[in-house]
Amino acid sequence: METEAKDAKVDLEKRLKELGHLLEDSRNKVKVLEAYSKSQKESWNKKELIFQSLAEFQFGALQELRLSSECIKREILKAQKSYSEEFNCLGLKFKKLSVESENYHLVIAENRKLFNELQDLKGNIRVYCRVRPLLSGQAEKRTTIEHIGENGELVVGNPSKQGKDGNRLFRFNKVYGPNATQGEVFSDTQPLIRCVLDGYNVCIFAYGQTGSGKTYTMTGPNGATEEEWGVNYRALNDLFNISQNRSSSFMYEVGVQIIQYSQTFVSLDLHTLGIKTVSQENGLAVPDASMYPVRSTSDVIELMNIGLNNRAVSATALNERSSRSHSVVSIHVRGKDLHTGTTSQGNLHLVDLAGSERVDRSEVTGDRLREAQHINKSLSALGDVIFALAQKSSHVPYRNSKLTQLLQTSLGGQAKTLMFVQLNPDVSSYSETVSTLKFAERVSGVELGAARSSKEGNIKELMEQVASLKDTISKKDGEIEQLQLLKDLKMHILSVDDFKQQSRFLKRSKYSGGDINQDAEISEYGDGDREDRLSDFSDGCVSLGTEPDILTDEGTKPLEKSEKNKVLSRSIRKLGETTSSVSRSLPRTPSIRKTAATNSISVKPPRRWQ
């Protein structure tokens, strides 16, 4: 028992020691925890102070922010009010500006209308310029076109000069950019073309260097769709549509001529159509150029396609399909008013000129070279005609070329004329572009006189003919009266003169026995003595009024003699007033000396009343 108690006691002491160690460790841990908690408390206190100060700072900042936001709000309200007032003011100004813009466009349209009317009165040639787009292989090249304005301004830049010094300004009626469509181009020419139905003569021709797009504008590309139609197709189609719309009031007959000219005129072979050709007045004065009546748009398309296929075309270094001839499509429209019966005759000439080209650039030889020379020669003649018209020269050299003879009625007559100027924007074509623009500028200054319809022209011509016939009748009446006076005077003069002449002639023949021709030579008087003879006649007649008439019956009363003398004196005075005019109007004839040499016998009375 005691051992167990001792063992138990030892175990208890051992356990007490362990518990003491554990207690000591716990106390140490408590101390550590107390120190840690104390440090944590201090840290939290510091953080609390920091957070408190931060909260106070943020609260102050919030207060400032609130004040600032209120200020900003007040400023925003003030700015909003100011902006609202400014917006209202701008709205009024914008409305006013839109009204002024509309008025400006109206004024521009009115100015354009007045300008066109002025051109109609002056007969100026309208000039429309069209710039061809760069081709696929030329997309990366530079262009000479610097600016295209809305009111017909065109600025061309010289590639050899930099800056504004190399720019040159041209002004035309209209300038179309590279993106202009065929419809846009035709819409501006449509009013001019429609004048043909009213009896006016209209000429539209395309001018420019080879490859500038003349045929594209006038005809369109090969196999063109309706949207790609050129002026030729659209013009004829439009004329047919209008004539159909007016069919209840007017009846129209349309005829077409198509020719080409390089060295000579050639009527394109159109007999494959099966359309009967007719010989119609007012057509082109070209040998073998037949008039083809057309009655529908399909006839026109087929006719134009055949003419286009037969046109001379060949490749050059500048253009794969270069037109080697001038093409002229002439449309003749004859209209009749079904109500009044009046007729009108209008002509539309659509001319696609062959391209002007420099032989060294086109690299043509042989037949193509001769064609180019003839083309340039005819275009040069056209330039001479335009220059003469611009200078208002008394002589215009239309006869220098058959082309200018063909265009004479359009350039020299009272027609409405429009020229399309085609430009190649490529830098390598700068010199040709400037040359073309100079020519177009000269053309725009040509005044042809106010165009008139055929109805107005016929009435005016008839009035002029009536006035001319009236003048002729009055002149003839005056001449008849003068001749009657001369006849009356001769009757009175010869009654005395014959008696005296016979006695004098018998006396001379008795004593001299001279030759009759000698006597005629002595008694000669020429044309220079006509006025003297007339004055001698008048002097002689005056003296006859006071001398007794040998052939007068002695039983005649003095009163009757005096009445006859008065009538004769009045006739003589009237004759004296007309003597100078008669002598000027009569042609001078050779004298008796000259006629005596040709005639075997020439007897003239000797000069009387010296």
Coordinates of C-alpha atoms in Angstrom, one line a residue:
M1 CA 0.0 0.0 0.0
E2 CA 2.7 2.4 0.9
T3 CA 4.6 1.6 -2.3
E4 CA 1.5 2.3 -4.2
A5 CA 1.0 5.5 -2.3
K6 CA 4.6 6.5 -3.0
D7 CA 4.2 5.7 -6.7
A8 CA 1.0 7.6 -6.8
K9 CA 2.7 10.5 -5.0
V10 CA 5.6 10.4 -7.5
D11 CA 3.2 10.4 -10.3
L12 CA 1.2 13.3 -8.8
E13 CA 4.4 15.3 -8.3
K14 CA 5.4 14.6 -11.8
R15 CA 2.1 15.6 -13.1
L16 CA 2.2 18.8 -10.9
K17 CA 5.5 19.7 -12.4
E18 CA 4.1 19.2 -15.9
L19 CA 1.1 21.3 -15.0
G20 CA 3.4 24.0 -13.6
H21 CA 5.3 24.0 -16.8
L22 CA 2.0 24.2 -18.7
L23 CA 0.9 27.0 -16.5
E24 CA 4.1 28.8 -17.1
D25 CA 3.8 28.3 -20.8
S26 CA 0.2 29.5 -20.6
R27 CA 1.3 32.6 -18.7
N28 CA 4.0 33.3 -21.3
K29 CA 1.4 32.9 -24.0
V30 CA -0.9 35.2 -22.2
K31 CA 1.8 37.7 -21.9
V32 CA 2.6 37.4 -25.6
L33 CA -1.1 37.6 -26.4
E34 CA -1.5 40.6 -24.2
A35 CA 1.5 42.3 -25.9
Y36 CA 0.1 41.4 -29.3
S37 CA -3.4 42.6 -28.4
K38 CA -1.9 45.7 -27.1
S39 CA 0.0 46.3 -30.3
Q40 CA -3.0 45.5 -32.3
K41 CA -5.1 47.9 -30.2
E42 CA -2.6 50.6 -30.8
S43 CA -2.5 49.8 -34.5
W44 CA -6.3 49.9 -34.6
N45 CA -6.4 53.1 -32.8
K46 CA -3.9 54.6 -35.3
K47 CA -6.0 53.2 -38.1
E48 CA -9.1 54.6 -36.5
L49 CA -7.5 58.0 -36.3
I50 CA -6.3 57.8 -39.9
F51 CA -9.8 56.7 -41.0
Q52 CA -11.4 59.4 -38.9
S53 CA -9.1 62.0 -40.4
L54 CA -9.7 60.6 -43.9
A55 CA -13.4 60.6 -43.3
E56 CA -13.2 64.2 -42.2
F57 CA -11.2 65.0 -45.2
Q58 CA -13.5 63.2 -47.5
F59 CA -16.5 64.9 -45.8
G60 CA -14.8 68.2 -46.5
A61 CA -14.1 67.2 -50.0
L62 CA -17.7 66.1 -50.4
Q63 CA -18.8 69.5 -49.1
E64 CA -16.6 71.2 -51.6
L65 CA -17.8 68.9 -54.3
R66 CA -21.3 69.6 -53.4
L67 CA -20.7 73.3 -53.6
S68 CA -18.8 72.9 -56.9
S69 CA -21.6 70.8 -58.3
E70 CA -24.1 73.4 -57.3
C71 CA -22.0 76.1 -59.0
I72 CA -21.6 73.9 -62.1
K73 CA -25.3 73.2 -62.1
R74 CA -25.9 77.0 -62.0
E75 CA -23.4 77.5 -64.8
I76 CA -24.9 74.7 -66.8
L77 CA -28.4 76.2 -66.5
K78 CA -27.0 79.5 -67.4
A79 CA -25.1 78.0 -70.4
Q80 CA -28.2 76.0 -71.4
K81 CA -30.2 79.1 -71.4
S82 CA -27.6 80.9 -73.4
Y83 CA -27.2 78.0 -75.8
S84 CA -31.0 77.8 -76.2
E85 CA -31.1 81.5 -77.1
E86 CA -28.2 81.0 -79.5
F87 CA -29.8 77.9 -81.0
N88 CA -33.0 79.9 -81.5
C89 CA -31.0 82.6 -83.1
L90 CA -29.1 80.1 -85.3
G91 CA -32.4 78.5 -86.2
L92 CA -33.8 81.8 -87.4
K93 CA -30.5 82.5 -89.2
F94 CA -30.5 79.1 -90.8
K95 CA -34.1 79.5 -91.9
K96 CA -33.2 82.8 -93.4
L97 CA -30.1 81.3 -95.0
S98 CA -32.2 78.5 -96.5
V99 CA -34.6 81.0 -97.9
E100 CA -31.7 83.0 -99.3
S101 CA -30.2 79.8 -100.6
E102 CA -33.4 79.0 -102.4
N103 CA -33.5 82.6 -103.7
Y104 CA -29.9 82.3 -104.8
H105 CA -30.7 79.1 -106.7
L106 CA -33.7 80.8 -108.3
V107 CA -31.5 83.8 -109.2
I108 CA -28.9 81.4 -110.6
A109 CA -31.6 79.6 -112.6
E110 CA -33.0 83.0 -113.8
N111 CA -29.6 84.2 -114.7
R112 CA -28.9 81.0 -116.6
K113 CA -32.3 81.4 -118.3
L114 CA -31.5 85.0 -119.2
F115 CA -28.1 84.0 -120.3
N116 CA -29.5 81.3 -122.6
E117 CA -32.1 83.8 -123.9
L118 CA -29.2 86.3 -124.5
Q119 CA -27.3 83.5 -126.3
D120 CA -30.5 82.8 -128.4
L121 CA -30.7 86.5 -129.3
K122 CA -27.0 86.8 -130.1
G123 CA -26.9 83.3 -131.5
N124 CA -23.8 82.3 -129.5
I125 CA -22.6 78.7 -129.9
R126 CA -23.1 76.9 -126.7
V127 CA -20.0 75.0 -125.5
Y128 CA -20.3 72.0 -123.2
C129 CA -17.0 70.5 -121.9
R130 CA -16.8 66.9 -120.9
V131 CA -13.7 65.3 -119.2
R132 CA -13.1 61.7 -120.0
P133 CA -12.3 59.5 -117.0
L134 CA -8.8 57.9 -116.8
L135 CA -8.6 54.5 -118.4
S136 CA -7.8 51.4 -116.4
G137 CA -4.1 51.6 -117.3
Q138 CA -4.0 55.3 -116.5
A139 CA -5.4 55.1 -112.9
E140 CA -2.1 55.9 -111.3
K141 CA -1.1 58.7 -113.6
R142 CA -1.5 62.4 -112.9
T143 CA -4.3 64.4 -114.3
T144 CA -4.2 67.9 -115.8
I145 CA -7.7 68.8 -114.5
E146 CA -7.3 70.7 -111.2
H147 CA -10.9 71.9 -110.6
I148 CA -14.3 71.7 -112.1
G149 CA -16.8 74.4 -111.0
E150 CA -20.6 74.2 -110.9
N151 CA -21.0 77.3 -113.1
G152 CA -18.8 76.2 -116.0
E153 CA -15.4 76.8 -114.6
L154 CA -12.5 74.5 -115.5
V155 CA -9.0 74.9 -114.2
V156 CA -6.2 73.1 -116.0
G157 CA -2.8 72.6 -114.5
N158 CA 0.5 72.6 -116.4
P159 CA 2.5 69.6 -115.3
S160 CA 5.8 71.4 -116.0
K161 CA 4.9 74.2 -113.6
Q162 CA 4.2 73.9 -109.9
G163 CA 1.7 75.8 -107.9
K164 CA -0.9 78.3 -109.1
D165 CA 1.4 79.7 -111.8
G166 CA 0.8 76.6 -113.9
N167 CA -3.0 76.8 -113.6
R168 CA -5.2 78.2 -116.3
L169 CA -8.9 79.0 -116.0
F170 CA -11.5 78.4 -118.7
R171 CA -15.2 79.2 -118.7
F172 CA -17.9 77.4 -120.7
N173 CA -21.7 77.0 -120.5
K174 CA -21.3 73.6 -118.7
V175 CA -18.5 71.3 -117.6
Y176 CA -19.0 67.6 -117.0
G177 CA -16.7 65.7 -114.7
P178 CA -15.4 62.2 -115.3
N179 CA -18.3 60.7 -113.4
A180 CA -21.0 62.4 -115.5
T181 CA -23.5 59.9 -117.0
Q182 CA -24.9 59.9 -120.5
G183 CA -28.3 60.8 -119.1
E184 CA -27.0 63.9 -117.4
V185 CA -25.2 65.1 -120.5
F186 CA -28.4 64.6 -122.6
S187 CA -30.7 66.3 -120.1
D188 CA -28.9 69.6 -120.7
T189 CA -29.1 69.3 -124.5
Q190 CA -32.7 68.0 -124.6
P191 CA -34.4 71.5 -124.7
L192 CA -32.2 72.4 -127.6
I193 CA -33.0 69.2 -129.5
R194 CA -36.8 69.6 -128.9
C195 CA -36.6 73.0 -130.8
V196 CA -36.3 70.9 -134.0
L197 CA -40.0 70.0 -133.7
D198 CA -40.8 73.7 -133.6
G199 CA -39.1 74.4 -136.9
Y200 CA -35.6 75.4 -135.8
N201 CA -32.3 74.2 -137.2
V202 CA -30.0 72.7 -134.5
C203 CA -26.5 71.5 -134.9
I204 CA -24.6 69.5 -132.2
F205 CA -21.0 68.5 -132.9
A206 CA -18.3 66.9 -130.8
Y207 CA -14.7 68.2 -131.0
G208 CA -11.5 67.0 -129.4
Q209 CA -8.3 65.0 -129.8
T210 CA -8.4 61.4 -130.8
G211 CA -9.3 59.1 -127.9
S212 CA -11.0 61.9 -125.8
G213 CA -14.5 60.3 -126.0
K214 CA -16.3 62.1 -128.8
T215 CA -17.9 58.9 -130.3
Y216 CA -18.8 57.8 -126.7
T217 CA -20.7 61.1 -126.1
M218 CA -22.4 61.1 -129.5
T219 CA -23.1 57.4 -129.9
G220 CA -22.1 55.4 -126.9
P221 CA -20.0 52.3 -126.5
N222 CA -20.3 49.3 -128.8
G223 CA -23.4 47.2 -127.9
A224 CA -24.7 50.1 -125.7
T225 CA -27.7 49.5 -123.5
E226 CA -30.4 52.1 -123.2
E227 CA -28.7 53.7 -120.2
E228 CA -25.4 54.0 -122.2
W229 CA -27.0 55.5 -125.3
G230 CA -25.3 58.6 -126.6
V231 CA -26.8 61.9 -127.8
N232 CA -27.7 60.5 -131.3
Y233 CA -29.9 57.6 -130.1
R234 CA -31.4 59.7 -127.2
A235 CA -32.2 62.6 -129.5
L236 CA -34.1 60.5 -132.1
N237 CA -35.9 58.5 -129.4
D238 CA -36.9 61.8 -127.7
L239 CA -38.2 63.3 -131.0
F240 CA -40.3 60.2 -131.6
N241 CA -41.8 60.3 -128.1
I242 CA -42.7 64.0 -128.3
S243 CA -44.2 63.5 -131.8
Q244 CA -46.4 60.7 -130.5
N245 CA -47.5 62.9 -127.6
R246 CA -48.4 65.6 -130.0
S247 CA -50.1 63.3 -132.5
S248 CA -53.5 64.8 -131.8
S249 CA -52.4 68.2 -132.9
F250 CA -49.4 67.8 -135.2
M251 CA -48.3 65.3 -137.8
Y252 CA -44.6 64.8 -138.2
E253 CA -42.5 63.2 -140.8
V254 CA -38.9 62.2 -139.8
G255 CA -36.1 61.5 -142.3
V256 CA -32.5 60.5 -141.5
Q257 CA -29.3 60.9 -143.5
I258 CA -26.0 59.4 -142.4
I259 CA -22.8 60.2 -144.1
Q260 CA -19.1 60.1 -143.4
Y261 CA -16.4 62.4 -144.7
S262 CA -12.6 61.9 -144.8
Q263 CA -11.3 62.9 -148.2
T264 CA -14.7 62.8 -149.9
F265 CA -18.3 62.4 -148.8
V266 CA -19.6 58.9 -148.5
S267 CA -23.2 58.0 -147.9
L268 CA -23.2 55.0 -145.6
D269 CA -24.8 51.9 -147.2
L270 CA -28.1 51.5 -145.6
H271 CA -30.0 49.6 -148.2
T272 CA -29.8 46.4 -146.2
L273 CA -32.6 47.8 -144.0
G274 CA -35.2 47.5 -146.8
I275 CA -36.3 51.0 -146.1
K276 CA -37.3 53.0 -149.2
T277 CA -35.1 56.0 -149.8
V278 CA -36.7 59.3 -150.9
S279 CA -35.4 62.5 -152.4
Q280 CA -36.5 65.2 -150.0
E281 CA -36.0 68.9 -150.0
N282 CA -33.8 70.6 -147.4
G283 CA -31.6 67.6 -147.1
L284 CA -27.8 67.6 -147.1
A285 CA -26.3 68.8 -150.4
V286 CA -24.2 65.7 -150.7
P287 CA -24.2 63.5 -153.8
D288 CA -25.8 60.1 -153.3
A289 CA -26.8 61.0 -149.8
S290 CA -30.3 59.4 -149.5
M291 CA -33.0 60.4 -147.0
Y292 CA -34.4 57.4 -145.1
P293 CA -37.9 57.9 -143.6
V294 CA -38.2 56.4 -140.1
R295 CA -41.4 55.8 -138.1
S296 CA -40.3 54.3 -134.9
T297 CA -37.4 54.1 -132.5
S298 CA -36.5 50.6 -133.6
D299 CA -36.0 51.8 -137.2
V300 CA -33.7 54.5 -135.8
I301 CA -31.7 52.0 -133.7
E302 CA -31.2 49.6 -136.6
L303 CA -30.4 52.5 -139.0
M304 CA -27.8 53.9 -136.6
N305 CA -26.2 50.6 -135.9
I306 CA -25.7 49.9 -139.6
G307 CA -24.2 53.3 -140.1
L308 CA -21.9 52.9 -137.1
N309 CA -20.7 49.5 -138.3
N310 CA -19.9 50.9 -141.7
R311 CA -17.9 53.9 -140.4
A312 CA -14.2 53.8 -141.0
V313 CA -12.4 52.8 -137.8
S314 CA -8.8 51.7 -137.3
A315 CA -6.2 51.4 -134.5
T316 CA -3.6 54.0 -133.7
A317 CA -1.0 54.4 -130.9
L318 CA -3.5 56.7 -129.1
N319 CA -6.7 54.8 -129.6
E320 CA -7.5 51.2 -130.5
R321 CA -10.8 52.2 -132.2
S322 CA -10.0 55.6 -133.7
S323 CA -12.6 57.1 -136.0
R324 CA -10.9 57.9 -139.3
S325 CA -13.7 60.0 -140.7
H326 CA -16.2 62.7 -139.7
S327 CA -19.7 61.3 -139.1
V328 CA -22.8 63.4 -139.8
V329 CA -26.3 62.2 -138.7
S330 CA -28.9 64.6 -140.2
I331 CA -32.5 64.4 -138.9
H332 CA -35.1 66.3 -141.0
V333 CA -38.5 66.8 -139.3
R334 CA -41.4 68.2 -141.2
G335 CA -44.4 69.1 -139.1
K336 CA -48.0 70.0 -140.0
D337 CA -50.5 71.7 -137.6
L338 CA -53.7 69.7 -138.0
H339 CA -55.8 72.6 -136.9
T340 CA -54.3 75.5 -138.8
G341 CA -52.6 73.6 -141.6
T342 CA -49.3 75.5 -141.2
T343 CA -46.2 73.6 -141.8
S344 CA -42.7 73.7 -140.3
Q345 CA -39.3 72.3 -141.3
G346 CA -36.7 71.6 -138.7
N347 CA -33.2 70.0 -139.1
L348 CA -31.0 68.4 -136.5
H349 CA -27.3 67.8 -137.5
L350 CA -25.4 65.5 -135.1
V351 CA -21.7 65.6 -136.1
D352 CA -19.0 63.4 -134.6
L353 CA -15.8 64.9 -135.9
A354 CA -12.7 62.8 -136.3
G355 CA -10.1 63.3 -133.7
S356 CA -7.3 65.8 -134.2
E357 CA -4.0 64.1 -133.6
R358 CA -0.3 64.6 -133.8
V359 CA 1.2 62.3 -136.4
D360 CA 4.3 61.7 -134.3
R361 CA 2.2 60.5 -131.3
S362 CA -0.3 58.5 -133.2
E363 CA 2.5 56.7 -135.1
V364 CA 0.4 56.2 -138.3
T365 CA 1.8 55.4 -141.7
G366 CA 0.5 54.8 -145.2
D367 CA -3.2 55.2 -145.7
R368 CA -3.7 56.0 -142.0
L369 CA -1.2 58.9 -142.4
R370 CA -3.0 60.3 -145.4
E371 CA -6.3 60.0 -143.4
A372 CA -4.8 61.9 -140.5
Q373 CA -3.5 64.6 -142.8
H374 CA -6.9 65.0 -144.4
I375 CA -8.6 65.0 -141.0
N376 CA -6.2 67.7 -139.6
K377 CA -6.6 69.7 -142.8
S378 CA -10.4 69.8 -142.5
L379 CA -10.3 70.6 -138.8
S380 CA -7.8 73.4 -139.6
A381 CA -10.3 74.7 -142.1
L382 CA -13.0 74.6 -139.4
G383 CA -10.7 76.6 -137.1
D384 CA -10.2 79.2 -139.8
V385 CA -14.0 79.5 -140.2
I386 CA -14.5 79.9 -136.4
F387 CA -11.7 82.5 -136.3
A388 CA -13.3 84.5 -139.1
L389 CA -16.7 84.3 -137.4
A390 CA -15.3 85.4 -134.1
Q391 CA -13.6 88.3 -135.8
K392 CA -16.8 89.1 -137.7
S393 CA -14.8 89.1 -140.9
S394 CA -16.6 90.0 -144.1
H395 CA -15.2 86.9 -145.7
V396 CA -15.6 83.5 -144.1
P397 CA -13.7 80.7 -145.8
Y398 CA -16.4 78.0 -145.9
R399 CA -15.1 76.7 -149.3
N400 CA -11.7 75.7 -148.0
S401 CA -13.1 72.3 -147.0
K402 CA -16.1 70.2 -147.7
L403 CA -16.6 69.8 -144.0
T404 CA -17.1 73.6 -143.5
Q405 CA -19.3 73.7 -146.6
L406 CA -21.5 71.0 -144.9
L407 CA -21.6 72.9 -141.6
Q408 CA -22.1 76.3 -143.3
T409 CA -25.9 76.4 -142.6
S410 CA -25.2 75.7 -138.9
L411 CA -22.2 78.0 -138.4
G412 CA -23.2 80.8 -140.7
G413 CA -26.9 80.5 -140.7
Q414 CA -29.5 81.3 -138.0
A415 CA -29.3 78.0 -136.3
K416 CA -28.9 76.9 -132.7
T417 CA -25.5 75.3 -132.4
L418 CA -23.9 73.4 -129.5
M419 CA -20.3 72.0 -129.3
F420 CA -19.2 69.2 -127.0
V421 CA -15.5 69.7 -126.1
Q422 CA -14.0 66.4 -125.2
L423 CA -10.9 66.3 -123.0
N424 CA -8.3 63.6 -122.2
P425 CA -7.1 64.4 -118.7
D426 CA -3.9 62.5 -119.1
V427 CA -0.7 64.6 -118.4
S428 CA 0.8 63.5 -121.7
S429 CA -2.1 65.1 -123.6
Y430 CA -1.7 68.5 -121.9
S431 CA -0.7 70.4 -125.0
E432 CA -3.7 68.9 -127.0
T433 CA -6.0 69.7 -124.1
V434 CA -5.0 73.4 -123.9
S435 CA -5.2 73.7 -127.7
T436 CA -8.7 72.2 -127.7
L437 CA -9.8 74.5 -124.8
K438 CA -8.5 77.6 -126.7
F439 CA -10.4 76.5 -129.8
A440 CA -13.5 76.0 -127.6
E441 CA -13.1 79.4 -126.0
R442 CA -12.9 81.0 -129.4
V443 CA -16.0 79.1 -130.5
S444 CA -18.0 80.3 -127.5
G445 CA -17.5 83.9 -128.6
V446 CA -19.0 83.4 -132.1
E447 CA -22.3 85.1 -132.6
L448 CA -24.5 83.6 -135.3
G449 CA -27.6 85.8 -135.0
A450 CA -30.9 84.9 -133.4
A451 CA -32.2 81.6 -134.5
R452 CA -35.7 81.6 -136.0
S453 CA -38.1 78.9 -136.9
S454 CA -39.0 77.9 -140.5
K455 CA -42.5 79.3 -140.0
E456 CA -41.1 82.7 -138.9
G457 CA -38.6 82.5 -141.7
N458 CA -41.2 81.8 -144.3
I459 CA -43.4 84.7 -143.2
K460 CA -40.5 87.1 -143.1
E461 CA -39.2 86.0 -146.5
L462 CA -42.7 86.4 -147.9
M463 CA -43.0 89.9 -146.4
E464 CA -39.5 90.8 -147.8
Q465 CA -40.6 89.5 -151.2
V466 CA -43.8 91.5 -151.1
A467 CA -41.8 94.7 -150.1
S468 CA -39.3 94.0 -152.9
L469 CA -42.0 93.5 -155.4
K470 CA -43.7 96.7 -154.3
D471 CA -40.4 98.6 -154.7
T472 CA -39.9 97.0 -158.1
I473 CA -43.4 98.0 -159.2
S474 CA -42.9 101.6 -158.0
K475 CA -39.6 101.8 -159.9
K476 CA -41.2 100.4 -163.0
D477 CA -44.1 102.8 -162.7
G478 CA -41.6 105.7 -162.5
E479 CA -39.6 104.4 -165.5
I480 CA -42.9 104.0 -167.5
E481 CA -43.8 107.6 -166.6
Q482 CA -40.4 108.9 -167.6
L483 CA -40.5 107.0 -170.9
Q484 CA -43.9 108.3 -171.5
L485 CA -42.7 111.9 -170.9
L486 CA -39.7 111.2 -173.2
K487 CA -42.1 109.9 -175.9
D488 CA -44.3 112.9 -175.6
L489 CA -41.3 115.3 -175.8
K490 CA -39.9 113.4 -178.8
M491 CA -43.3 113.8 -180.6
H492 CA -43.2 117.5 -180.1
I493 CA -39.4 117.8 -180.9
L494 CA -39.4 115.7 -184.0
S495 CA -42.3 117.7 -185.5
V496 CA -40.0 120.7 -185.8
D497 CA -36.7 118.9 -185.9
D498 CA -37.6 116.7 -188.9
F499 CA -38.4 119.7 -191.1
K500 CA -35.3 121.6 -190.2
Q501 CA -33.1 118.5 -190.5
Q502 CA -34.5 117.7 -193.9
S503 CA -33.9 121.2 -195.3
R504 CA -30.3 121.3 -193.8
F505 CA -29.5 117.8 -195.1
L506 CA -30.8 118.7 -198.6
K507 CA -28.7 121.8 -198.5
R508 CA -25.5 119.9 -197.5
S509 CA -26.1 117.2 -200.1
K510 CA -26.6 119.8 -202.8
Y511 CA -23.4 121.7 -202.2
S512 CA -21.1 119.2 -200.7
G513 CA -22.1 115.9 -202.2
G514 CA -20.3 114.3 -199.2
D515 CA -20.5 110.8 -198.0
I516 CA -23.3 109.9 -195.6
N517 CA -20.8 108.3 -193.2
Q518 CA -18.7 111.5 -193.3
D519 CA -21.8 113.5 -192.4
A520 CA -22.5 111.0 -189.6
E521 CA -18.9 111.4 -188.4
I522 CA -19.2 115.2 -188.4
S523 CA -22.5 115.0 -186.5
E524 CA -21.3 112.4 -184.0
Y525 CA -21.8 112.7 -180.3
G526 CA -21.0 110.0 -177.6
D527 CA -22.2 109.0 -174.3
G528 CA -20.5 111.9 -172.6
D529 CA -22.9 114.2 -174.5
R530 CA -26.0 112.5 -173.2
E531 CA -26.7 115.1 -170.5
D532 CA -25.9 117.9 -173.0
R533 CA -28.3 116.5 -175.4
L534 CA -31.0 116.2 -172.8
S535 CA -30.4 119.8 -171.7
D536 CA -30.3 120.8 -175.4
F537 CA -33.6 119.1 -175.8
S538 CA -35.1 121.0 -172.9
D539 CA -33.6 124.3 -174.2
G540 CA -35.0 123.6 -177.6
C541 CA -38.4 122.7 -176.3
V542 CA -38.5 125.9 -174.2
S543 CA -37.6 128.0 -177.3
L544 CA -40.3 126.1 -179.2
G545 CA -42.8 127.4 -176.7
T546 CA -42.2 130.9 -177.8
E547 CA -41.6 130.4 -181.6
P548 CA -44.5 129.7 -184.0
D549 CA -44.9 126.1 -184.8
I550 CA -44.3 125.5 -188.5
L551 CA -46.5 122.4 -188.6
T552 CA -49.3 123.9 -186.6
D553 CA -52.5 124.8 -188.4
E554 CA -52.8 128.5 -188.9
G555 CA -56.3 128.4 -187.7
T556 CA -55.4 127.3 -184.3
K557 CA -56.5 129.6 -181.6
P558 CA -53.8 131.4 -179.5
L559 CA -55.5 130.1 -176.3
E560 CA -55.1 126.5 -177.4
K561 CA -51.4 127.2 -178.3
S562 CA -50.8 128.7 -174.9
E563 CA -52.4 125.7 -173.1
K564 CA -50.2 123.3 -175.1
N565 CA -47.2 125.3 -174.3
K566 CA -48.0 125.3 -170.6
V567 CA -48.4 121.5 -170.6
L568 CA -45.2 121.1 -172.6
S569 CA -43.4 123.4 -170.1
R570 CA -44.6 121.4 -167.1
S571 CA -43.4 118.2 -168.8
I572 CA -40.0 119.7 -169.6
R573 CA -39.6 120.8 -166.0
K574 CA -40.5 117.3 -164.8
L575 CA -38.1 115.8 -167.3
G576 CA -35.3 118.1 -166.2
E577 CA -35.8 116.9 -162.6
T578 CA -35.4 113.3 -163.7
T579 CA -32.7 113.8 -166.3
S580 CA -29.8 113.2 -164.0
S581 CA -31.3 110.0 -162.5
V582 CA -32.2 108.7 -165.9
S583 CA -28.7 109.4 -167.3
R584 CA -27.1 107.6 -164.4
S585 CA -29.4 104.6 -164.7
L586 CA -28.9 104.2 -168.5
P587 CA -25.8 102.1 -169.5
R588 CA -23.2 103.9 -171.5
T589 CA -23.1 103.0 -175.1
P590 CA -20.3 103.4 -177.7
S591 CA -20.3 106.6 -179.7
I592 CA -21.4 106.9 -183.3
R593 CA -17.8 107.0 -184.4
K594 CA -17.4 103.4 -183.1
T595 CA -20.8 102.3 -184.5
A596 CA -20.0 103.8 -187.9
A597 CA -17.0 101.5 -188.3
T598 CA -19.2 98.4 -187.8
N599 CA -22.3 99.4 -189.7
S600 CA -22.2 100.1 -193.4
I601 CA -24.7 103.0 -193.0
S602 CA -25.1 104.9 -189.8
V603 CA -27.1 108.1 -190.2
K604 CA -27.5 110.3 -187.2
P605 CA -28.9 113.8 -187.2
P606 CA -26.4 116.6 -186.6
R607 CA -26.1 118.1 -183.1
R608 CA -28.9 120.6 -182.7
W609 CA -29.4 123.7 -180.5
Q610 CA -25.7 124.5 -180.1

